Short mmCIF file of C-alpha atoms in Angstrom, two decimals:
data_model
loop_
_atom_site.label_atom_id
_atom_site.label_comp_id
_atom_site.label_asym_id
_atom_site.label_seq_id
_atom_site.Cartn_x
_atom_site.Cartn_y
_atom_site.Cartn_z
CA MET A 1 53.50 22.16 121.93
CA GLY A 2 51.94 25.45 122.32
CA GLN A 3 50.96 27.87 125.00
CA SER A 4 47.53 27.42 127.21
CA ILE A 5 46.66 30.55 127.75
CA ILE A 6 46.38 30.43 131.64
CA VAL A 7 50.65 29.89 130.90
CA GLN A 8 50.12 32.81 128.87
CA ALA A 9 48.39 35.29 130.60
CA LEU A 10 51.29 34.78 133.53
CA HIS A 11 54.27 35.12 130.57
CA GLN A 12 52.71 38.86 130.08
CA PRO A 13 51.13 40.81 132.89
CA ILE A 14 50.87 44.19 130.56
CA THR A 15 49.24 42.50 128.50
CA SER A 16 45.98 39.72 130.51
CA LEU A 17 45.66 43.75 132.57
CA LEU A 18 45.31 45.93 129.55
CA SER A 19 42.19 43.01 127.93
CA PHE A 20 41.00 43.22 131.00
CA LEU A 21 41.10 46.71 130.55
CA LEU A 22 39.53 46.91 127.28
CA VAL A 23 36.84 44.18 128.31
CA GLY A 24 36.29 45.83 131.53
CA ILE A 25 35.44 49.42 129.25
CA PHE A 26 33.08 47.28 126.83
CA ALA A 27 31.56 46.21 129.02
CA THR A 28 31.49 50.05 130.97
CA ILE A 29 29.84 51.52 127.65
CA HIS A 30 27.49 49.24 127.06
CA ASN A 31 25.76 49.32 129.55
CA ARG A 32 26.03 53.01 129.62
CA HIS A 33 24.47 52.92 126.31
CA ALA A 34 27.51 55.49 125.29
CA GLY A 35 28.49 56.40 121.51
CA TYR A 36 30.82 56.88 119.50
CA SER A 37 30.89 61.54 120.10
CA ASP A 38 30.82 60.19 123.85
CA VAL A 39 34.37 58.20 124.17
CA GLY A 40 35.84 59.57 121.04
CA MET A 41 38.06 61.57 119.29
CA SER A 42 37.70 64.04 116.61
CA TYR A 43 39.63 67.04 115.43
CA ASP A 44 37.14 69.97 115.94
CA ARG A 45 36.49 68.46 119.70
CA VAL A 46 40.19 68.18 120.39
CA LEU A 47 41.68 71.11 118.98
CA GLY A 48 38.68 73.14 118.54
CA GLU A 49 36.64 72.64 122.29
CA LYS A 50 40.03 71.89 123.89
CA GLU A 51 39.19 68.48 124.95
CA LEU A 52 42.12 67.03 126.01
CA TRP A 53 40.90 64.01 127.91
CA ARG A 54 39.66 62.30 124.55
CA CYS A 55 43.04 61.13 123.64
CA GLY A 56 42.49 59.69 126.13
CA THR A 57 39.47 58.02 126.46
CA SER A 58 39.10 56.65 122.54
CA GLN A 59 42.13 54.98 122.75
CA LEU A 60 41.44 52.84 125.00
CA ALA A 61 37.37 52.82 124.50
CA HIS A 62 35.91 50.14 121.62
CA VAL A 63 31.76 50.78 120.96
CA GLU A 64 31.28 47.81 118.71
CA LEU A 65 31.99 44.23 119.78
CA LEU A 66 34.20 42.52 116.51
CA HIS A 67 35.83 46.20 116.70
CA LEU A 68 37.45 45.20 120.28
CA VAL A 69 37.75 40.84 119.10
CA PHE A 70 39.93 42.14 116.72
CA ASN A 71 41.53 43.91 118.83
CA LEU A 72 42.13 41.97 122.19
CA SER A 73 43.40 38.76 119.14
CA ALA A 74 45.84 41.83 117.86
CA LEU A 75 46.24 42.61 121.57
CA TRP A 76 47.85 38.86 122.46
CA SER A 77 49.21 39.02 119.58
CA VAL A 78 51.66 41.64 120.15
CA GLY A 79 51.75 39.64 123.75
CA ILE A 80 54.32 37.75 122.39
CA ALA A 81 56.98 41.53 122.50
CA GLU A 82 55.67 41.39 126.39
CA GLN A 83 57.71 37.94 126.49
CA VAL A 84 61.03 38.22 125.08
CA LEU A 85 61.48 42.59 126.19
CA GLY A 86 59.98 41.68 129.18
CA PRO A 87 57.14 43.51 131.00
CA LEU A 88 59.39 46.60 132.53
CA TYR A 89 60.13 47.78 128.45
CA TYR A 90 56.86 46.81 127.21
CA LEU A 91 55.09 49.23 129.24
CA LYS A 92 58.05 52.11 128.37
CA ILE A 93 57.05 50.69 123.67
CA THR A 94 53.58 50.81 124.67
CA ALA A 95 53.20 54.50 127.04
CA LEU A 96 55.24 56.19 124.00
CA LEU A 97 52.24 55.01 121.88
CA PHE A 98 49.85 55.37 123.85
CA LEU A 99 51.22 59.36 124.11
CA LEU A 100 52.51 59.86 120.19
CA SER A 101 49.60 57.60 118.39
CA PRO A 102 46.77 60.63 119.02
CA VAL A 103 49.26 63.61 118.76
CA ILE A 104 50.34 61.87 115.22
CA CYS A 105 46.47 60.88 113.63
CA LEU A 106 45.44 65.21 114.97
CA GLY A 107 48.82 66.12 112.59
CA LEU A 108 47.76 63.58 109.52
CA TYR A 109 43.93 65.12 110.13
CA HIS A 110 45.49 69.38 109.98
CA GLY A 111 47.57 67.73 106.83
CA ALA A 112 44.67 66.98 104.35
CA ILE A 113 41.49 69.60 105.78
CA LYS A 114 45.12 72.36 105.18
CA PHE A 115 46.42 71.09 102.11
CA THR A 116 43.78 68.99 100.45
CA GLY A 117 40.96 70.77 101.41
CA LYS A 118 39.25 67.58 103.32
CA GLU A 119 37.10 69.23 105.51
CA HIS A 120 35.13 65.40 106.49
CA TYR A 121 37.97 65.14 108.71
CA ARG A 122 37.43 67.87 111.26
CA THR A 123 34.52 65.96 112.22
CA THR A 124 35.41 62.07 111.70
CA THR A 125 35.33 60.66 115.78
CA ALA A 126 38.27 58.02 116.09
CA VAL A 127 38.68 55.02 118.88
CA GLY A 128 40.23 51.82 119.31
CA TYR A 129 43.55 50.64 120.74
CA SER A 130 44.42 50.17 117.14
CA CYS A 131 46.67 53.06 116.82
CA VAL A 132 49.43 51.37 120.07
CA LEU A 133 49.06 47.95 117.92
CA PHE A 134 49.93 48.62 114.64
CA GLY A 135 52.78 50.98 116.82
CA TRP A 136 53.65 47.52 117.85
CA MET A 137 54.08 45.86 114.96
CA THR A 138 55.94 48.09 113.17
CA VAL A 139 58.12 48.20 116.10
CA LEU A 140 58.49 44.02 115.78
CA ALA A 141 58.90 44.41 112.25
CA VAL A 142 62.44 46.69 112.21
CA ARG A 143 63.41 45.58 115.76
CA GLN A 144 61.85 42.20 115.42
CA PRO A 145 63.52 41.22 119.64
CA GLY A 146 64.91 37.93 119.94
CA GLY A 147 65.06 36.62 116.82
CA ILE A 148 60.87 36.87 115.73
CA THR A 149 60.45 36.23 112.56
CA MET A 150 56.77 35.11 111.85
CA LEU A 151 53.63 37.30 113.99
CA PRO A 152 50.47 36.02 114.33
CA LEU A 153 47.49 37.75 112.20
CA PHE A 154 44.51 37.29 114.04
CA GLY A 155 44.97 34.09 114.42
CA ALA A 156 44.13 33.47 111.11
CA ALA A 157 47.57 33.01 109.62
CA ASN A 158 51.51 33.64 110.10
CA LEU A 159 52.73 36.62 108.55
CA PRO A 160 56.28 37.31 108.17
CA MET A 161 57.51 40.16 110.40
CA TRP A 162 57.99 43.40 107.69
CA LEU A 163 55.40 42.46 106.20
CA THR A 164 52.70 42.48 109.32
CA PRO A 165 52.11 46.38 109.56
CA PHE A 166 50.59 46.46 106.21
CA GLY A 167 49.45 42.48 105.77
CA SER A 168 47.20 43.87 109.62
CA LEU A 169 46.72 46.76 107.45
CA LEU A 170 44.96 45.50 104.08
CA PHE A 171 42.93 42.10 106.73
CA THR A 172 40.95 45.35 109.05
CA SER A 173 40.42 47.46 105.25
CA LEU A 174 38.92 44.46 103.77
CA VAL A 175 37.02 42.32 106.90
CA ILE A 176 35.87 45.42 108.79
CA PRO A 177 35.08 48.21 106.52
CA LYS A 178 34.70 50.91 108.58
CA ALA A 179 38.12 50.54 109.89
CA SER A 180 40.54 53.62 109.55
CA PHE A 181 43.19 54.42 107.15
CA VAL A 182 44.68 57.10 108.84
CA GLY A 183 44.38 56.05 111.83
CA HIS A 184 46.89 52.68 111.81
CA LEU A 185 49.21 55.11 109.31
CA ALA A 186 48.91 57.27 113.02
CA GLY A 187 50.37 53.93 114.77
CA ILE A 188 52.38 53.23 112.23
CA LEU A 189 54.29 56.29 111.46
CA ALA A 190 54.62 56.40 115.04
CA GLY A 191 55.83 52.82 115.37
CA TYR A 192 59.28 53.92 113.24
CA LEU A 193 59.47 57.46 115.34
CA ILE A 194 59.93 55.10 118.36
CA SER A 195 62.09 53.08 116.88
CA ILE A 196 64.84 55.87 116.25
CA PRO A 197 67.73 54.11 118.34
CA VAL A 198 67.85 57.63 120.60
CA PHE A 199 64.42 55.74 121.73
CA ASP A 200 66.62 53.08 123.68
CA TYR A 201 68.68 55.39 125.92
CA LEU A 202 64.90 56.82 127.17
CA PRO A 203 64.80 55.15 131.47
CA ALA A 204 61.70 53.02 130.77
CA TRP A 205 60.20 54.56 134.24
CA VAL A 206 60.58 58.44 132.34
CA ALA A 207 58.39 57.02 129.52
CA ILE A 208 56.00 55.84 132.75
CA VAL A 209 55.22 59.07 134.38
CA VAL A 210 55.12 61.24 131.63
CA LEU A 211 52.48 59.34 130.42
CA ALA A 212 50.64 58.76 134.65
CA VAL A 213 51.02 62.82 133.93
CA ALA A 214 49.57 63.12 131.01
CA ALA A 215 46.46 60.72 131.73
CA GLY A 216 46.17 63.11 135.12
CA GLY A 217 46.05 66.20 132.79
CA MET A 218 42.90 64.76 130.96
CA VAL A 219 41.97 64.08 134.03
CA ALA A 220 41.87 67.00 134.82
CA ASN A 221 41.10 68.71 131.92
CA TYR A 222 37.82 67.04 131.67
CA VAL A 223 36.90 68.50 135.12
CA HIS A 224 37.48 71.61 134.41
CA GLN A 225 35.53 71.62 131.50
CA HIS A 226 32.47 69.71 133.13
CA GLY A 227 32.01 72.55 136.06
CA GLY A 228 34.43 70.88 138.76
CA GLY A 229 33.48 67.30 138.71
CA PHE A 230 32.38 64.36 136.98
CA GLY A 231 28.44 64.77 137.83
CA GLU A 232 26.08 62.33 137.59
CA LEU A 233 29.13 59.63 136.01
CA ARG A 234 28.77 57.46 138.65
CA LEU A 235 31.48 54.29 136.76
CA PRO A 236 32.84 51.04 138.78
CA SER A 237 36.55 51.32 140.80
CA SER A 238 39.01 51.87 138.73
CA THR A 239 37.22 52.69 135.97
CA SER A 240 36.09 56.45 136.05
CA ARG A 241 39.26 57.17 136.96
CA ILE A 242 40.21 56.15 133.56
CA LEU A 243 37.35 56.57 131.37
CA GLY A 244 36.61 60.19 133.19
CA GLY A 245 32.66 60.41 132.14
CA LEU A 246 31.72 58.82 129.04
CA ARG A 247 28.27 61.29 128.67
CA ASN A 248 28.88 64.10 129.16
CA SER A 249 26.85 67.85 127.77
CA ALA A 250 27.57 67.70 124.52
CA VAL A 251 26.00 64.10 123.66
CA GLY A 252 23.09 64.99 121.60
CA ASP A 253 25.42 67.77 120.08
CA VAL A 254 26.90 65.56 117.07
CA GLU A 255 29.19 66.75 114.65
CA GLY A 256 28.31 67.11 111.43
CA GLY A 257 24.45 65.73 112.15
CA GLY A 258 25.03 62.96 112.84
CA VAL A 259 29.13 61.32 112.66
CA LYS A 260 29.78 57.10 112.57
CA GLY A 261 32.50 56.95 114.42
CA ARG A 262 35.57 54.79 112.40
CA LEU A 263 36.80 51.65 114.13
CA LEU A 264 40.46 50.50 114.74
CA GLY A 265 41.70 53.66 115.73
CA GLY A 266 40.33 56.66 114.31
CA GLY A 267 39.41 57.18 110.51
CA ASP A 268 38.32 58.79 107.13
CA ASP A 269 34.51 59.91 106.25
CA GLY A 270 31.89 58.71 108.62
CA PRO A 271 30.22 55.49 106.66
#
């Protein structure tokens, strides 16, 4: 007989806190009528305009409800890793994926722009926690900790662990046409990178401290670019510290004459 939702939540506290965080941020975005250009990450915005803070906000933000629901379902399935490996190790891998995924995603965009001439990748806007989720699926597929060999896929079916990242990629591409191949691929590559045994020797506290320093740098970057403060933003509770700002001075200056974001952690051309 399966565990109740409350028992599961108690056994995977980091997963539960992340779930509440993602829901809270979604509610704030909806309440503020913010969109992809307010919180998303694009090649030109990050590397051209030096808006480094978007590497953080884009991974925690969801603009559409269906996108959030799919990612919460995947997050809860991946939460089994927290039960098997423990909260500290789970937090370590999550921190590493959070740090590496946007870097790899931007690198893939750069390669597509420079070597294939696909200029639309400059303004493709990415949002969603999926990079981290696909990274976790990959880590589980490679390591199979605690003898885990099957993982529920969005509550619909159980897949062999080795097939989960690619099965999830196919599933989301079919169900959500706006789902991004590039963004998901970035998470998968980050997962394979972190699965290298050398990362086993990295203490969890180091990964957590580096993430905290990076988050502080993103906040400083936002403040520096917006006149030394958060201005008109008065977000409730701790959400303001995480998002920094949902609406900024560039809200009315959307790239490419009207960029539409791609779901699930990155994007190809706008729909």
